[in-house]
């Protein structure tokens, strides 16, 4: 099969398509023929080696964290799926590799694809959908009537998180550029701040929850918009001691993460707000919940561009540029 291979971290060519063997199934896995794969900023960070500290991949490896496709083979212990099922998934860490014609996926990470979505639309959902779900519902426990600040509303996570927060009955504030104001309003954003001309920390206050996806400076400013007892959930770092415990990190990695997050944790404590880092995990059961919302029309995918399989490097570069409105997808089949 053809697959997009990373043979060296920080390679000048980024990655290349090569012929590799089709994966051999374990008993609890299914073989999926990949029709489309979503591109995420995480792919860029993995390729550059930015997460090697806690998520090391031995080169060469196949990149890619989102997929939609059709099951062509099932392992001996698989019970929930059968050959011919149309599925989508964000495979578990260390089992990634969706930029390929086939991938073996644990059945626990899979869900049946939303019926009305194309393969490309479905492939845009898993990683950002699970990130938003785990941030707003699982960690944030966002309730009806609460106020949430979702940064970068026109991005992949932002476009999904705004819709999910509105479904939950929250008031949503977001930041975006002037060209995307109408887009985020159409998704349900109540307060839209043009980051090029306005300082959000001077406009927002007493918020219950912040979903942070930006740089350290934005993080510092965002802590100020929370009310006492509010929750600050960052998907862009820094990783904290709780996360180190969660992944079973070594004492050395735990120490590094404690040091990396020390400043922000101290400031959060002074402000009486709760800081936590989220690195989303694969979950077929949560994807099933998301499927229900999509099938009910509560959430719709937002796709900017679809690239051909041979243009993976160009697709990643486009995501890195920060210009994408919603998600970028590659069409594999």
Coordinates of C-alpha atoms in Angstrom, one line a residue:
X1 CA 0.0 0.0 0.0
X2 CA 1.0 3.6 -0.4
X3 CA 1.7 5.6 2.8
X4 CA 3.1 9.0 3.9
X5 CA 6.3 8.2 5.8
X6 CA 8.3 10.3 8.2
X7 CA 11.8 8.8 8.1
X8 CA 13.5 11.5 10.1
X9 CA 12.3 14.2 12.5
X10 CA 12.6 17.7 11.2
X11 CA 13.4 16.4 7.7
X12 CA 13.6 19.2 5.1
X13 CA 11.3 17.3 2.8
X14 CA 8.8 16.8 5.6
X15 CA 7.8 13.3 4.6
X16 CA 7.3 11.2 1.5
X17 CA 4.9 8.7 0.0
X18 CA 6.3 5.1 -0.2
X19 CA 5.1 1.6 -0.7
X20 CA 4.9 -0.3 2.6
X21 CA 3.3 -3.6 3.7
X22 CA -0.4 -3.6 4.6
X23 CA -0.7 -3.8 8.4
X24 CA -1.2 -7.2 10.1
X25 CA -4.2 -7.3 12.3
X26 CA -4.3 -8.0 16.0
X27 CA -7.3 -9.9 17.3
X28 CA -9.1 -6.8 18.6
X29 CA -8.4 -4.7 15.5
X30 CA -10.1 -4.0 12.1
X31 CA -8.5 -3.2 8.8
X32 CA -9.9 0.0 7.4
X33 CA -9.4 1.1 3.8
X34 CA -8.9 4.8 4.2
X35 CA -10.9 7.0 1.9
X36 CA -10.1 10.4 3.5
X37 CA -7.9 11.7 6.4
X38 CA -8.0 14.9 8.3
X39 CA -4.9 17.1 8.7
X40 CA -4.2 18.6 12.1
X41 CA -1.6 20.9 13.6
X42 CA -0.7 17.9 15.7
X43 CA 0.6 16.2 12.6
X44 CA 3.0 19.1 12.1
X45 CA 4.1 19.0 15.7
X46 CA 4.7 15.2 15.7
X47 CA 6.7 15.5 12.4
X48 CA 8.9 18.2 13.9
X49 CA 9.5 16.1 17.0
X50 CA 7.9 18.7 19.4
X51 CA 6.2 15.9 21.4
X52 CA 9.0 13.5 21.6
X53 CA 9.4 14.1 25.3
X54 CA 6.1 12.2 26.1
X55 CA 5.1 10.8 22.7
X56 CA 8.1 9.3 21.0
X57 CA 7.7 7.6 17.6
X58 CA 10.4 5.5 16.3
X59 CA 11.2 6.4 12.7
X60 CA 10.2 5.5 10.1
X61 CA 6.5 5.9 10.9
X62 CA 3.3 6.7 9.1
X63 CA 1.7 10.1 10.0
X64 CA -1.9 10.9 10.4
X65 CA -4.5 11.1 13.2
X66 CA -8.0 11.2 11.5
X67 CA -9.7 8.8 9.1
X68 CA -12.9 7.8 7.4
X69 CA -13.1 4.6 5.4
X70 CA -14.6 1.1 5.0
X71 CA -13.7 -2.0 7.0
X72 CA -12.2 -4.7 4.8
X73 CA -11.2 -7.2 7.5
X74 CA -11.9 -7.9 11.2
X75 CA -9.8 -9.5 13.9
X76 CA -10.9 -12.7 15.6
X77 CA -12.1 -11.0 18.8
X78 CA -13.9 -8.0 17.2
X79 CA -17.6 -7.9 18.1
X80 CA -18.9 -4.4 17.3
X81 CA -18.0 -4.1 13.6
X82 CA -18.1 -6.1 10.4
X83 CA -16.7 -6.0 6.9
X84 CA -18.3 -3.3 4.9
X85 CA -19.0 -0.9 7.8
X86 CA -18.4 2.8 7.0
X87 CA -16.4 4.1 10.0
X88 CA -14.4 7.0 11.3
X89 CA -11.8 7.3 14.0
X90 CA -8.9 9.0 15.7
X91 CA -6.6 6.0 16.3
X92 CA -4.9 5.8 19.7
X93 CA -1.4 7.3 20.3
X94 CA 1.3 5.0 19.0
X95 CA -1.2 3.5 16.6
X96 CA -1.5 6.5 14.3
X97 CA -0.9 6.3 10.5
X98 CA -4.0 7.5 8.7
X99 CA -2.1 9.0 5.8
X100 CA -2.1 5.6 4.1
X101 CA -4.4 3.4 2.0
X102 CA -5.0 1.0 4.9
X103 CA -4.7 1.2 8.7
X104 CA -5.3 -1.3 11.5
X105 CA -7.5 0.3 14.2
X106 CA -8.5 -1.1 17.6
X107 CA -12.3 -1.5 17.6
X108 CA -12.5 0.6 20.8
X109 CA -11.3 3.6 18.9
X110 CA -13.9 3.3 16.0
X111 CA -17.4 4.5 15.4
X112 CA -19.8 4.2 12.6
X113 CA -19.6 7.2 10.3
X114 CA -22.4 9.8 10.5
X115 CA -24.9 8.7 7.8
X116 CA -25.3 12.0 5.9
X117 CA -21.6 13.0 5.9
X118 CA -19.2 12.3 3.0
X119 CA -16.0 10.5 3.7
X120 CA -14.1 13.8 3.6
X121 CA -16.6 15.5 6.0
X122 CA -16.4 12.5 8.4
X123 CA -12.6 12.5 8.3
X124 CA -12.5 16.1 9.5
X125 CA -14.3 15.3 12.7
X126 CA -12.6 12.8 15.1
X127 CA -9.6 14.7 16.6
X128 CA -11.2 18.1 16.9
X129 CA -14.5 16.6 18.0
X130 CA -13.0 14.5 20.7
X131 CA -10.8 17.4 21.8
X132 CA -13.8 19.7 22.2
X133 CA -15.9 16.9 23.9
X134 CA -13.1 16.1 26.4
X135 CA -12.4 19.7 27.1
X136 CA -16.0 21.1 27.4
X137 CA -17.9 18.1 28.7
X138 CA -15.5 15.7 30.4
X139 CA -13.0 18.2 32.0
X140 CA -14.9 21.4 31.8
X141 CA -18.3 20.0 32.8
X142 CA -19.9 23.0 30.9
X143 CA -23.4 23.6 32.0
X144 CA -26.4 25.5 30.5
X145 CA -26.2 29.2 31.2
X146 CA -22.4 29.2 31.8
X147 CA -20.0 31.4 29.8
X148 CA -17.1 29.9 27.8
X149 CA -14.3 31.6 25.9
X150 CA -13.1 29.5 23.0
X151 CA -10.0 30.9 21.3
X152 CA -9.5 30.9 17.5
X153 CA -13.1 30.2 16.7
X154 CA -12.5 29.7 13.0
X155 CA -9.9 27.0 13.4
X156 CA -10.5 23.2 13.4
X157 CA -11.1 22.8 17.2
X158 CA -12.8 26.2 17.4
X159 CA -15.5 25.6 14.8
X160 CA -16.5 22.4 16.5
X161 CA -16.2 23.6 20.1
X162 CA -18.4 26.6 19.4
X163 CA -21.2 24.4 18.1
X164 CA -20.9 21.9 21.0
X165 CA -20.9 24.7 23.6
X166 CA -24.1 26.2 22.0
X167 CA -25.7 22.7 22.0
X168 CA -24.9 22.6 25.7
X169 CA -26.6 25.9 26.3
X170 CA -23.6 28.0 27.0
X171 CA -22.9 31.6 26.0
X172 CA -19.8 31.6 23.7
X173 CA -17.2 34.2 23.2
X174 CA -14.4 33.7 20.6
X175 CA -11.6 35.4 18.8
X176 CA -11.1 35.5 15.0
X177 CA -9.9 37.6 12.2
X178 CA -12.1 40.1 10.4
X179 CA -12.7 37.8 7.4
X180 CA -14.1 35.0 9.6
X181 CA -16.5 37.0 11.9
X182 CA -19.6 35.9 10.0
X183 CA -18.5 32.3 10.0
X184 CA -18.2 32.0 13.7
X185 CA -21.4 33.9 14.2
X186 CA -23.2 31.4 12.0
X187 CA -21.8 28.6 14.2
X188 CA -23.4 30.2 17.3
X189 CA -20.7 32.5 18.8
X190 CA -22.4 35.2 20.9
X191 CA -19.4 37.5 21.4
X192 CA -16.9 37.8 18.6
X193 CA -13.7 39.7 19.1
X194 CA -11.5 40.7 16.2
X195 CA -8.1 39.9 17.5
X196 CA -6.4 42.3 15.1
X197 CA -7.9 45.4 16.7
X198 CA -9.3 44.5 20.1
X199 CA -7.8 43.0 23.3
X200 CA -10.1 40.2 24.5
X201 CA -8.9 40.5 28.1
X202 CA -10.3 44.0 28.2
X203 CA -13.7 43.0 27.0
X204 CA -14.3 39.6 28.7
X205 CA -14.6 39.0 32.4
X206 CA -16.2 36.6 34.9
X207 CA -16.2 33.6 32.5
X208 CA -16.7 30.1 33.7
X209 CA -14.4 28.3 31.3
X210 CA -11.6 29.1 28.9
X211 CA -10.5 26.7 26.1
X212 CA -6.9 27.8 25.3
X213 CA -5.3 26.8 22.0
X214 CA -2.9 29.6 21.5
X215 CA 0.6 30.8 22.6
X216 CA 2.0 31.5 26.1
X217 CA 1.2 35.3 25.9
X218 CA -2.5 34.6 25.1
X219 CA -2.6 32.0 27.9
X220 CA -1.4 34.6 30.4
X221 CA -4.0 37.1 29.3
X222 CA -6.8 34.5 29.2
X223 CA -6.4 33.6 32.8
X224 CA -7.6 37.1 33.6
X225 CA -11.1 36.6 32.0
X226 CA -12.1 33.8 34.4
X227 CA -14.2 34.3 37.5
X228 CA -12.9 32.9 40.8
X229 CA -13.3 29.1 40.7
X230 CA -13.3 29.1 36.9
X231 CA -11.7 26.5 34.8
X232 CA -8.8 27.0 32.3
X233 CA -8.2 24.1 29.9
X234 CA -5.2 24.3 27.6
X235 CA -4.7 22.1 24.6
X236 CA -1.6 23.9 23.5
X237 CA 0.5 23.4 26.7
X238 CA 2.3 23.6 28.9
X239 CA 1.8 20.0 30.1
X240 CA 1.2 19.7 33.8
X241 CA 2.0 17.2 36.6
X242 CA -1.5 15.6 36.4
X243 CA -0.9 14.9 32.7
X244 CA 2.5 13.3 33.5
X245 CA 0.8 11.0 36.0
X246 CA -1.9 10.2 33.4
X247 CA 0.6 8.9 30.8
X248 CA 2.8 7.2 33.4
X249 CA 5.8 9.4 32.6
X250 CA 9.2 8.7 34.1
X251 CA 10.4 10.8 37.1
X252 CA 12.5 12.9 34.8
X253 CA 9.7 13.7 32.4
X254 CA 7.4 14.4 35.4
X255 CA 10.0 16.9 36.7
X256 CA 10.3 18.6 33.3
X257 CA 6.5 18.9 33.0
X258 CA 6.3 20.3 36.6
X259 CA 8.9 22.9 35.7
X260 CA 7.3 23.8 32.3
X261 CA 3.9 24.5 33.9
X262 CA 5.1 26.0 37.2
X263 CA 4.6 29.6 36.2
X264 CA 1.1 29.2 34.9
X265 CA 0.0 27.0 37.7
X266 CA 1.2 29.5 40.3
X267 CA -0.6 32.4 38.5
X268 CA -3.8 30.3 38.3
X269 CA -3.6 29.6 42.0
X270 CA -3.2 33.3 42.8
X271 CA -6.3 34.0 40.7
X272 CA -8.2 31.1 42.3
X273 CA -8.8 29.4 39.0
X274 CA -8.2 25.8 38.0
X275 CA -5.5 25.1 35.3
X276 CA -5.3 21.8 33.4
X277 CA -3.6 20.6 30.2
X278 CA -5.5 18.3 27.8
X279 CA -4.0 16.0 25.3
X280 CA -7.0 14.3 23.8
X281 CA -7.3 10.6 23.7
X282 CA -9.0 8.2 21.3
X283 CA -12.5 7.1 22.2
X284 CA -15.0 5.3 20.0
X285 CA -17.7 5.6 22.6
X286 CA -17.4 9.4 22.6
X287 CA -17.3 9.5 18.8
X288 CA -20.7 7.6 18.9
X289 CA -22.1 10.5 21.1
X290 CA -20.7 13.0 18.5
X291 CA -22.3 11.0 15.7
X292 CA -25.7 11.3 17.4
X293 CA -25.3 15.1 17.5
X294 CA -24.2 15.3 13.9
X295 CA -27.1 13.0 12.7
X296 CA -29.5 15.3 14.6
X297 CA -28.1 18.4 12.8
X298 CA -26.7 20.0 16.0
X299 CA -23.1 20.0 14.7
X300 CA -21.9 20.4 11.1
X301 CA -18.4 19.9 9.8
X302 CA -16.5 22.9 8.5
X303 CA -14.0 22.2 5.8
X304 CA -11.7 24.7 4.1
X305 CA -9.8 22.6 1.5
X306 CA -9.5 19.1 0.3
X307 CA -6.0 18.1 -1.0
X308 CA -5.1 15.0 -3.1
X309 CA -3.2 12.3 -1.4
X310 CA 0.1 13.1 -3.1
X311 CA -0.1 16.6 -1.7
X312 CA 0.2 15.8 2.0
X313 CA 3.2 18.1 2.6
X314 CA 1.3 21.0 0.9
X315 CA -1.8 20.3 3.1
X316 CA 0.3 20.3 6.3
X317 CA 2.0 23.6 5.2
X318 CA -1.5 25.1 4.7
X319 CA -2.6 24.1 8.2
X320 CA 0.7 25.5 9.6
X321 CA 0.0 28.8 7.9
X322 CA -3.0 29.4 10.2
X323 CA -5.2 30.5 7.4
X324 CA -7.6 27.5 7.3
X325 CA -11.2 28.0 8.1
X326 CA -12.2 24.8 9.9
X327 CA -10.5 21.6 8.8
X328 CA -8.2 20.5 5.9
X329 CA -8.6 17.0 4.5
X330 CA -6.7 14.8 2.2
X331 CA -8.7 12.5 -0.2
X332 CA -7.0 9.1 -0.2
X333 CA -9.5 7.2 -2.4

